mmCIF file of C-alpha atoms in Angstrom:
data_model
loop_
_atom_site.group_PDB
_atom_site.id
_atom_site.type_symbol
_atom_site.label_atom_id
_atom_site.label_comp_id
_atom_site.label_asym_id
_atom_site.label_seq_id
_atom_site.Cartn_x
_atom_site.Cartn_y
_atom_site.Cartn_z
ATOM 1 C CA UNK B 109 5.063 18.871 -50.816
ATOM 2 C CA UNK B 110 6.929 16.478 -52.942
ATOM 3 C CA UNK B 111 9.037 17.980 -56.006
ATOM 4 C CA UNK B 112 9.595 15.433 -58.982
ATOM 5 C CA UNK B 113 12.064 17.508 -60.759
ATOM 6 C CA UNK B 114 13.412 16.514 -64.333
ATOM 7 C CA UNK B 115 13.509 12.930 -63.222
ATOM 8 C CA UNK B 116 15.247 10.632 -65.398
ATOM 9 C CA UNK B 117 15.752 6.661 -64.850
ATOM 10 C CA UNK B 118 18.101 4.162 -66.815
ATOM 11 C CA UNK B 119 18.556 0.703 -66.835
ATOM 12 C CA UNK B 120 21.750 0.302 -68.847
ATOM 13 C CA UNK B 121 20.996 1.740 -72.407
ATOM 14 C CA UNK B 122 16.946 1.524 -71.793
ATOM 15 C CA UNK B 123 15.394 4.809 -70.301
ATOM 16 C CA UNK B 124 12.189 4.106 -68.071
ATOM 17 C CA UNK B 125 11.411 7.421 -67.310
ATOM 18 C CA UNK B 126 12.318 10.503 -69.062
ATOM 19 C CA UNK B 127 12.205 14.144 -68.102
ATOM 20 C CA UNK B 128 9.484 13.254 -65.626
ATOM 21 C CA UNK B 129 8.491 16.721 -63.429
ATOM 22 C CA UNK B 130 5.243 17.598 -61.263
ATOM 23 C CA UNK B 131 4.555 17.780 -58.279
ATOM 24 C CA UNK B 132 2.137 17.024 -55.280
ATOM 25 C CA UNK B 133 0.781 19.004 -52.205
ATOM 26 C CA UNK B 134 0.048 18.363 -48.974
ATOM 27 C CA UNK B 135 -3.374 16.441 -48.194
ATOM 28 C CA UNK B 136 -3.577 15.325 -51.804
ATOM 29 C CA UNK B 137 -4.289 11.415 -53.169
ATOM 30 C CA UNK B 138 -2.517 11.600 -56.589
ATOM 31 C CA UNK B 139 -3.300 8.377 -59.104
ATOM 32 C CA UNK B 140 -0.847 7.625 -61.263
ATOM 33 C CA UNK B 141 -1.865 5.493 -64.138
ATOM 34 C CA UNK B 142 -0.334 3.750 -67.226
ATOM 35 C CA UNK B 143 -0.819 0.670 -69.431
ATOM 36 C CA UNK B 144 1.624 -2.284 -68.204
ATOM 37 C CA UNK B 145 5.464 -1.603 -68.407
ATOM 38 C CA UNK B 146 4.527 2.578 -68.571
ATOM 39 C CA UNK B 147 6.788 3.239 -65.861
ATOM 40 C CA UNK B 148 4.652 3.281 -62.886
ATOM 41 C CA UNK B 149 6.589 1.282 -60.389
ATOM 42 C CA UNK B 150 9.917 2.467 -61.357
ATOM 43 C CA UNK B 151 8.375 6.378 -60.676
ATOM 44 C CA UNK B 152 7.220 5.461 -57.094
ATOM 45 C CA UNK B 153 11.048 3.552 -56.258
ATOM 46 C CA UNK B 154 12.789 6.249 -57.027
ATOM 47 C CA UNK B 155 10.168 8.610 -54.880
ATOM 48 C CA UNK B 156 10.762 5.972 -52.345
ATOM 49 C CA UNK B 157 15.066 6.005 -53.171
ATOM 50 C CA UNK B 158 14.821 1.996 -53.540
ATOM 51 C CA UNK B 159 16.073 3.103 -57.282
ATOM 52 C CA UNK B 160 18.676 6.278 -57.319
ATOM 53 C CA UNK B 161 17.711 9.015 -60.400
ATOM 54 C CA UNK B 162 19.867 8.821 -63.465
ATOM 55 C CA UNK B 163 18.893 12.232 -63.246
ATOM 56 C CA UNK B 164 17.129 14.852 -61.525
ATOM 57 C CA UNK B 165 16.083 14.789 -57.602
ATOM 58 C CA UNK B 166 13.405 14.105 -55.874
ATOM 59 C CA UNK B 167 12.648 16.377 -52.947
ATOM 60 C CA UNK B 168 9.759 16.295 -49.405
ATOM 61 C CA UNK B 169 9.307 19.730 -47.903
ATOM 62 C CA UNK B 170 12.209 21.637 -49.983
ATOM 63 C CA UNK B 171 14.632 18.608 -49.044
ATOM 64 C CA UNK B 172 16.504 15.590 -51.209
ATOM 65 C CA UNK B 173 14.846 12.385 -50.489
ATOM 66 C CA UNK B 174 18.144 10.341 -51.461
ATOM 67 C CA UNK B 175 20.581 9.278 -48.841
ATOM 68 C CA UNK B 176 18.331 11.290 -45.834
ATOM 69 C CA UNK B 177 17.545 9.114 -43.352
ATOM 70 C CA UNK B 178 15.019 11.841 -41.512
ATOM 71 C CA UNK B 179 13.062 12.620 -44.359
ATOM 72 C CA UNK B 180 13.022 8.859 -45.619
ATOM 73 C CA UNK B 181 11.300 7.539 -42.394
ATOM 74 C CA UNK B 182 8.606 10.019 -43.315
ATOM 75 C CA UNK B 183 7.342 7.930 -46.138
ATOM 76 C CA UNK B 184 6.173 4.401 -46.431
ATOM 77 C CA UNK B 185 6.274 2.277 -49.784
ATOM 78 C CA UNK B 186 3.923 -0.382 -49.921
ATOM 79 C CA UNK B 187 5.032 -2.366 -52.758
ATOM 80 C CA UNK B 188 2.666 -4.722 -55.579
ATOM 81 C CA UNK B 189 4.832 -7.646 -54.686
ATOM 82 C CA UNK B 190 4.757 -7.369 -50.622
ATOM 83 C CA UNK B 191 7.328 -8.776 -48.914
ATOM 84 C CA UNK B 192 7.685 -9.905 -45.334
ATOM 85 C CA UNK B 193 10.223 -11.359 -42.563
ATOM 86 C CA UNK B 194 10.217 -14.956 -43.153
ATOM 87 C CA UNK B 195 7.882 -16.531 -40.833
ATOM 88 C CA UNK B 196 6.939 -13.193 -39.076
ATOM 89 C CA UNK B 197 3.765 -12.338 -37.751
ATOM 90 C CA UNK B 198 1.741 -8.979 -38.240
ATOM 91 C CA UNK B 199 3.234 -8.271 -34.387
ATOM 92 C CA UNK B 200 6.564 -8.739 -35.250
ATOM 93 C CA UNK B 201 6.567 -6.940 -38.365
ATOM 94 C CA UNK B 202 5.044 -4.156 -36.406
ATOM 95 C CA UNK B 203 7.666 -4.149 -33.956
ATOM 96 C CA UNK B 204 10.282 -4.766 -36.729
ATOM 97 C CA UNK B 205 8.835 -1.128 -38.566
ATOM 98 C CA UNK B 206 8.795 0.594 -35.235
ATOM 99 C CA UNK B 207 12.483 0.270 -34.834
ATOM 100 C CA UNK B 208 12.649 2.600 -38.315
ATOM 101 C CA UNK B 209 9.542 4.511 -38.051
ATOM 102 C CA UNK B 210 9.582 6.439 -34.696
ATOM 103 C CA UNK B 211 6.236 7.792 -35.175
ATOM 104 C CA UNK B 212 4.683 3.852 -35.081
ATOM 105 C CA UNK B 213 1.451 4.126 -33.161
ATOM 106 C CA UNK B 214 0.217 0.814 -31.815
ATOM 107 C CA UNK B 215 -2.979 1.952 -30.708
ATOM 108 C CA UNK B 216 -3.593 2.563 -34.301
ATOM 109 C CA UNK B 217 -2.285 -0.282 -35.149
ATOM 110 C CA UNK B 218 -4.146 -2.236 -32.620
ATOM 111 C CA UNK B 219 -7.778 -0.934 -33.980
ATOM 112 C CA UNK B 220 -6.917 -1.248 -37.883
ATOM 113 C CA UNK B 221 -5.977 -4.756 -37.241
ATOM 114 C CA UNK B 222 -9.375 -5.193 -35.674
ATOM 115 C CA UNK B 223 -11.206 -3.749 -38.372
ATOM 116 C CA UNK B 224 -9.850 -5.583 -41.213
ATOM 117 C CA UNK B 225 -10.421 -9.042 -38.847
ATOM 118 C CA UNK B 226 -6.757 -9.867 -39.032
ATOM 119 C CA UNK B 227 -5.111 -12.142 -36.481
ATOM 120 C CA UNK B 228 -1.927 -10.410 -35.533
ATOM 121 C CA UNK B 229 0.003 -13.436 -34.075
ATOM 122 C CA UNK B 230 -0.228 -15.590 -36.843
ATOM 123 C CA UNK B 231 2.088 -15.909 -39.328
ATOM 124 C CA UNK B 232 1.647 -13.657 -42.449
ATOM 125 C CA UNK B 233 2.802 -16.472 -45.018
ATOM 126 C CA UNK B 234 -0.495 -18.213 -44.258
ATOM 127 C CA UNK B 235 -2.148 -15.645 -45.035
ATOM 128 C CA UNK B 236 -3.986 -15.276 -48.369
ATOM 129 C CA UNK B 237 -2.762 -12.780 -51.084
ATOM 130 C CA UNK B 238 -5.892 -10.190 -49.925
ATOM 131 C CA UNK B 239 -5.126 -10.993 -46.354
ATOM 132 C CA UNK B 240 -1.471 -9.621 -46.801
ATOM 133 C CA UNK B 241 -2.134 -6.916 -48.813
ATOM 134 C CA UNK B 242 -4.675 -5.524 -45.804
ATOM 135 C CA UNK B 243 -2.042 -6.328 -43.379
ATOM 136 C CA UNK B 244 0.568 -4.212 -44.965
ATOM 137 C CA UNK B 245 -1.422 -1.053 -45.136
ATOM 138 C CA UNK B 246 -2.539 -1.275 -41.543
ATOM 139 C CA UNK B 247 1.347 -1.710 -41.046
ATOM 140 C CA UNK B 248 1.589 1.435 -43.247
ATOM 141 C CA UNK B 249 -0.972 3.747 -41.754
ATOM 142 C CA UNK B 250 -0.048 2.616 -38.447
ATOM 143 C CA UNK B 251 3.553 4.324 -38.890
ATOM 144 C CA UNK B 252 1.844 7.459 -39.754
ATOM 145 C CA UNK B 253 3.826 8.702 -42.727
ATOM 146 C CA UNK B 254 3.899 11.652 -44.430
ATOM 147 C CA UNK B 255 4.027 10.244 -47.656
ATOM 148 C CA UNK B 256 2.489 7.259 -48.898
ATOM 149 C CA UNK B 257 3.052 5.603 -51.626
ATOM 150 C CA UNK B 258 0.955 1.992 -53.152
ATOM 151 C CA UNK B 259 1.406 0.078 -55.682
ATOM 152 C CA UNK B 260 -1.516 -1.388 -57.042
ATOM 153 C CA UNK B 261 -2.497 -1.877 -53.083
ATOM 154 C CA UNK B 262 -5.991 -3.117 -54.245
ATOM 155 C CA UNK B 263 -5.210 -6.043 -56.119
ATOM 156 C CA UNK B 264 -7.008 -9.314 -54.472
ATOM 157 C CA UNK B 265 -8.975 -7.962 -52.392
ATOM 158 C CA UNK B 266 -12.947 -8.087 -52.014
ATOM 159 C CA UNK B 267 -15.276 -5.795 -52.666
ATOM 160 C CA UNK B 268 -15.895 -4.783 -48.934
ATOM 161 C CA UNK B 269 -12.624 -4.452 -48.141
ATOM 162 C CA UNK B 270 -12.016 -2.266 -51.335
ATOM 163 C CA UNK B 271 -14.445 0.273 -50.017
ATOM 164 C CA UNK B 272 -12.716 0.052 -46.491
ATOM 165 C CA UNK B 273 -9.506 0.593 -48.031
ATOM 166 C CA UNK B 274 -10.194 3.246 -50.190
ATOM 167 C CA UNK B 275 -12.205 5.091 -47.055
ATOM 168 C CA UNK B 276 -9.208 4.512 -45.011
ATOM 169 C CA UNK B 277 -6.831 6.408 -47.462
ATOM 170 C CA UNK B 278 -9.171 9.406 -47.855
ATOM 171 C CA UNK B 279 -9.792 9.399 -44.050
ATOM 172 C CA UNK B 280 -6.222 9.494 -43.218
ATOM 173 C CA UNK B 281 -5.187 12.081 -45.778
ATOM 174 C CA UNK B 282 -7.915 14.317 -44.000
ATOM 175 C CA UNK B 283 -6.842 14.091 -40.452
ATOM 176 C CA UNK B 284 -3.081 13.959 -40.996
ATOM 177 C CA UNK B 285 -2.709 15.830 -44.749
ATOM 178 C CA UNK B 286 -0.509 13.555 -45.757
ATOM 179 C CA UNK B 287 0.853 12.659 -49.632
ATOM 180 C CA UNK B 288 -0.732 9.412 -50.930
ATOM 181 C CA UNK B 289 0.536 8.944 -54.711
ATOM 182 C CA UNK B 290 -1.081 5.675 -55.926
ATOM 183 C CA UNK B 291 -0.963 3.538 -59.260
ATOM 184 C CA UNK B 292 -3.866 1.476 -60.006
ATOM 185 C CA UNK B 293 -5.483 -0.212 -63.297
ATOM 186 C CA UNK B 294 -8.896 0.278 -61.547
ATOM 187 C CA UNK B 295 -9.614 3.573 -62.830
ATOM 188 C CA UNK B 296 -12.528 3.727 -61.403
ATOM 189 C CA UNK B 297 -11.425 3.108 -58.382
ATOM 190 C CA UNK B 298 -8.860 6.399 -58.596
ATOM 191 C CA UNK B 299 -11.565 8.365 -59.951
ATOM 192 C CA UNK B 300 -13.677 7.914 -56.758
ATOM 193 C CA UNK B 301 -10.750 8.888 -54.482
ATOM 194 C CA UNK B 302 -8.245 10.346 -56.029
ATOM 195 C CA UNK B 303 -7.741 14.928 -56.463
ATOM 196 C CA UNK B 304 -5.382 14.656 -58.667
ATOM 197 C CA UNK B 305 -4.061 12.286 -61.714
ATOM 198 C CA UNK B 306 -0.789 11.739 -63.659
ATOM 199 C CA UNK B 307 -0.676 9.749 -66.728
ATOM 200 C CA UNK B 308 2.531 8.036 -68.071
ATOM 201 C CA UNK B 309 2.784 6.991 -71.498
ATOM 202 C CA UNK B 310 6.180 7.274 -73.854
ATOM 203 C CA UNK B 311 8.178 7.560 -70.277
ATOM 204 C CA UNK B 312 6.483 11.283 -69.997
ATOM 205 C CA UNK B 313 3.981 12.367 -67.997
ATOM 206 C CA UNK B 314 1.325 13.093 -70.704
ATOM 207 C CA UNK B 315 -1.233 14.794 -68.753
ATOM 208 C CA UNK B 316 -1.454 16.163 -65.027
ATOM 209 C CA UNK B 317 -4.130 17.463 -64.000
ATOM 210 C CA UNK B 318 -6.668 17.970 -61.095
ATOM 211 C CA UNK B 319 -9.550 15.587 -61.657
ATOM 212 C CA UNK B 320 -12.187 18.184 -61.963
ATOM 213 C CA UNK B 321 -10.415 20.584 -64.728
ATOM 214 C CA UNK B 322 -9.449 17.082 -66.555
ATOM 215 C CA UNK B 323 -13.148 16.617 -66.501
ATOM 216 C CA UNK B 324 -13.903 20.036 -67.471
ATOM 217 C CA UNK B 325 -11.637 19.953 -70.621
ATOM 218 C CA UNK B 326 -12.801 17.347 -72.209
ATOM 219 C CA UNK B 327 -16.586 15.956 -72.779
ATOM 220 C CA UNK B 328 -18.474 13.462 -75.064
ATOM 221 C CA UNK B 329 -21.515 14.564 -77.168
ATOM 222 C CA UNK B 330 -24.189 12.604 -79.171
ATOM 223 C CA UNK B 331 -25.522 14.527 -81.621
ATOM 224 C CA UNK B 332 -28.027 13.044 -84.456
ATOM 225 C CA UNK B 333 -28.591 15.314 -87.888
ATOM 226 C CA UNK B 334 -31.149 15.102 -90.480
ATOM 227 C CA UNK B 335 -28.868 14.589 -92.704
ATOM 228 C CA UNK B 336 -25.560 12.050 -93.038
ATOM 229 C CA UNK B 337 -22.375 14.027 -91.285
ATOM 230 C CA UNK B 338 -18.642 12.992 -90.981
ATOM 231 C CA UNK B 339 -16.023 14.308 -89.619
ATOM 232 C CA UNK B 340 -14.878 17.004 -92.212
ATOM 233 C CA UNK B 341 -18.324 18.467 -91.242
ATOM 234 C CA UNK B 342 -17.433 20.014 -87.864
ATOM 235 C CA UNK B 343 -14.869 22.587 -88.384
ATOM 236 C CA UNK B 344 -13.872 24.902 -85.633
ATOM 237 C CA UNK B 345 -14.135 21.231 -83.375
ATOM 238 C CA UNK B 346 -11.445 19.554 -81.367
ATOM 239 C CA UNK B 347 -12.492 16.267 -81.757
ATOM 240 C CA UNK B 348 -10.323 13.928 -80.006
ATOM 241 C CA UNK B 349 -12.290 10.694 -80.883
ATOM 242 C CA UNK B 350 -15.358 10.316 -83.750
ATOM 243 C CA UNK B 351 -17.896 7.659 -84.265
ATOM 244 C CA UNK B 352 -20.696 7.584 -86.408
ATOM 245 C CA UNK B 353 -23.657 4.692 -86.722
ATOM 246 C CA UNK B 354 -25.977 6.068 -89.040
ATOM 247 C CA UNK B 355 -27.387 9.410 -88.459
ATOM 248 C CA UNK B 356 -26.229 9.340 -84.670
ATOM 249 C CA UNK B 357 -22.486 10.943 -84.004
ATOM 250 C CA UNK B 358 -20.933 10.520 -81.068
ATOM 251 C CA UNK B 359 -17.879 12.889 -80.484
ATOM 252 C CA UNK B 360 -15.030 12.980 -77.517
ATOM 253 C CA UNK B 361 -14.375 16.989 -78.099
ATOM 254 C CA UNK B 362 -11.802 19.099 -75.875
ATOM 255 C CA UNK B 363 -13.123 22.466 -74.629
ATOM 256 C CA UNK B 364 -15.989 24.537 -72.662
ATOM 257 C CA UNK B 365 -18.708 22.160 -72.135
ATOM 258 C CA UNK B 366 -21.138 25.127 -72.738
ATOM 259 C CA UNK B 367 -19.135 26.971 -75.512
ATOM 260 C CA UNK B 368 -19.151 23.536 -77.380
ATOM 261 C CA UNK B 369 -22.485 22.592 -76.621
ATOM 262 C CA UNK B 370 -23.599 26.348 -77.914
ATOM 263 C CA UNK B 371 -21.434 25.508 -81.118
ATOM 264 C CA UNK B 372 -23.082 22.196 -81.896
ATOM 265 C CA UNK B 373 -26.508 23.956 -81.032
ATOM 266 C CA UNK B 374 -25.911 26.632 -83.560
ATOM 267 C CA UNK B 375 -25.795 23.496 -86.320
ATOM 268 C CA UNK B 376 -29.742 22.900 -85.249
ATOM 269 C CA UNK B 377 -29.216 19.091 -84.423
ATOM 270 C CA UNK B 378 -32.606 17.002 -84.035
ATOM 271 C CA UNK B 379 -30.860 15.698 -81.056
ATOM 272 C CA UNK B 380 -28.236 17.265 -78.426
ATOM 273 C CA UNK B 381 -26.363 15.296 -75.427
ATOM 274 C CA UNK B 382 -23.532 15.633 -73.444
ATOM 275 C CA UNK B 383 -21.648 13.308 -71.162
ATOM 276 C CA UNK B 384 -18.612 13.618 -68.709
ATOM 277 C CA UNK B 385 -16.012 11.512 -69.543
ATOM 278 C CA UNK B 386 -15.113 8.652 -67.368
ATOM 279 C CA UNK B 387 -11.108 8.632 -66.131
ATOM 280 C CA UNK B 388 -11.020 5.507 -68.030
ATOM 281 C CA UNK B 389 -12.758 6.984 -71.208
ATOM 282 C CA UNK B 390 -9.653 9.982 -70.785
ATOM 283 C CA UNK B 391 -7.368 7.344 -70.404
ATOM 284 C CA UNK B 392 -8.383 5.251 -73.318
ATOM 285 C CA UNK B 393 -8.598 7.911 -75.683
ATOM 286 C CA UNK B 394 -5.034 9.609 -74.841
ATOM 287 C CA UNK B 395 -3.643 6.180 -74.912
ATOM 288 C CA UNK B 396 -5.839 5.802 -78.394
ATOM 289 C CA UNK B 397 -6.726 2.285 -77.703
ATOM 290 C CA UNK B 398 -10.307 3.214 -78.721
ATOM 291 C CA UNK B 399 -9.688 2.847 -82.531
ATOM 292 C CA UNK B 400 -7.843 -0.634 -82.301
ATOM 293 C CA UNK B 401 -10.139 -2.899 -85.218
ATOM 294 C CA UNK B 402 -10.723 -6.128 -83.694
ATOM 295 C CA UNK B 403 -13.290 -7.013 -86.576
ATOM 296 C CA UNK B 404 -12.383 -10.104 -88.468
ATOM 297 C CA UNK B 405 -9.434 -11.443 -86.064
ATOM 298 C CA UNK B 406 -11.383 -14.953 -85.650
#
């Protein structure tokens, strides 16, 4: 299990993170999202100890990741901006992470590289940007860790190799019940994978949740009246976001599905649905970018 506990960062006077604490269990994919600059990147570093806490610890299994050289070699950060030996090839960069990672398994290595079509013996900087980015996780899953953490690991690549990527993670946390925390702006993507979800906005952790009771909580309803209704007409209602065209409202309430749905019933609409939100529908309504008026700007 990893333990976020009261983390704090600082550069200088400004604060990145604040306060953050949650953590994650054992054969769970957590994504972490955030608009740009949230905090993100800076929260998996100091998981990873390439930045020390201003305050608080981070601990794997009950123990302090900073300064611990056995527990360290248990996780792997795969960063947005990857980085290489100059002039290495995926070989040497496997032997270079086998020197640090004892549990480096080159039979696994051996097969991901053939998967993902990647010539191992020629050098990575002529690779292209998706080309890297596929040979750094097969570097990653090859040493087996027990905590993963990516950085926006899906940026420029394909659609195919997406989907292999993303089956790769889930199939890897199964067999080994590993940690994978992961940030993405694909939210889609993280809702198709992912257990578990943290959102970061002010430097806090605004919501964490498990995917399905975040789904649970919250649901949007279309509801159409005889009659002309705003919002000052539903009472009793925790409506988080309210639109109305005409006679048709459409409403992003928090709550029971049913126990709302029998409350809107009671009101004898002409018309009655209810939709799931999408995790980017959550994330655009706690982040309140929905009500943004871009009428008139041209």
């Amino acid at each position: 299990m990893i333990e976020i506990n009261n983390i704090t960062k600082k550069f200088g006077d400004f604060t990145a993170l604040e306060n953050m604490t949650f953590t994650v269990q054992k054969g769970s994919i957590y994504g972490l999202v955030g608009y740009n600059g949230a905090g993100k990147t800076t929260l998996l570093k100091t998981i990873a100890d390439v930045y020390r806490a201003t305050d608080g610890t981070v601990k794997l299994n009950g123990e302090i990741i900073a300064d611990n050289g056995n527990i360290k070699e248990k996780i792997f950060y795969v960063a947005d901006e990857i980085y290489f030996v100059a002039n290495s090839t995926m070989d040497k960069m496997a032997q270079f992470y086998a020197g640090f990672y004892k549990n480096f398994n080159f039979d696994t290595y051996k097969k991901l590289s053939e998967i993902f079509g990647l010539d191992t013996t020629k050098r990575l900087n002529g690779f292209s940007k998706g080309m890297q980015r596929q040979a750094e996780m097969v570097l990653a899953l090859s040493t087996r860790p027990e905590v993963l953490l990516l950085d926006e690991s899906f940026d420029g690549l394909d659609p195919a190799k997406r989907t292999l990527m993303r089956d790769l993670i889930i199939e890897y946390t199964r067999e080994t019940n590993a940690i994978v925390i992961i940030s993405s702006h694909n939210l889609h993507e993280l809702e198709n994978m992912c257990d578990h979800v943290g959102l970061i906005n002010g430097k806090k952790l605004v919501i964490n949740t498990s995917v399905d009771d975040m789904s649970a909580s919250v649901c949007k309803f279309r509801v159409i009246f005889n009659d002309k209704r705003d919002k000052e007409d539903f009472p009793g209602f925790d409506i988080k976001n309210f639109k109305r065209d005409g006679k048709i409202i459409t409403m992003v309430i928090a709550g029971d599905y049913d126990e709302v749905e029998e409350k809107l019933a009671d009101m004898a609409p002409l018309l009655l649905e209810k939709y799931p939100l999408t995790l980017e529908e959550i994330f655009l309504n706690e982040m309140e970018a929905l009500s943004y008026d871009i009428t008139k700007i041209f």
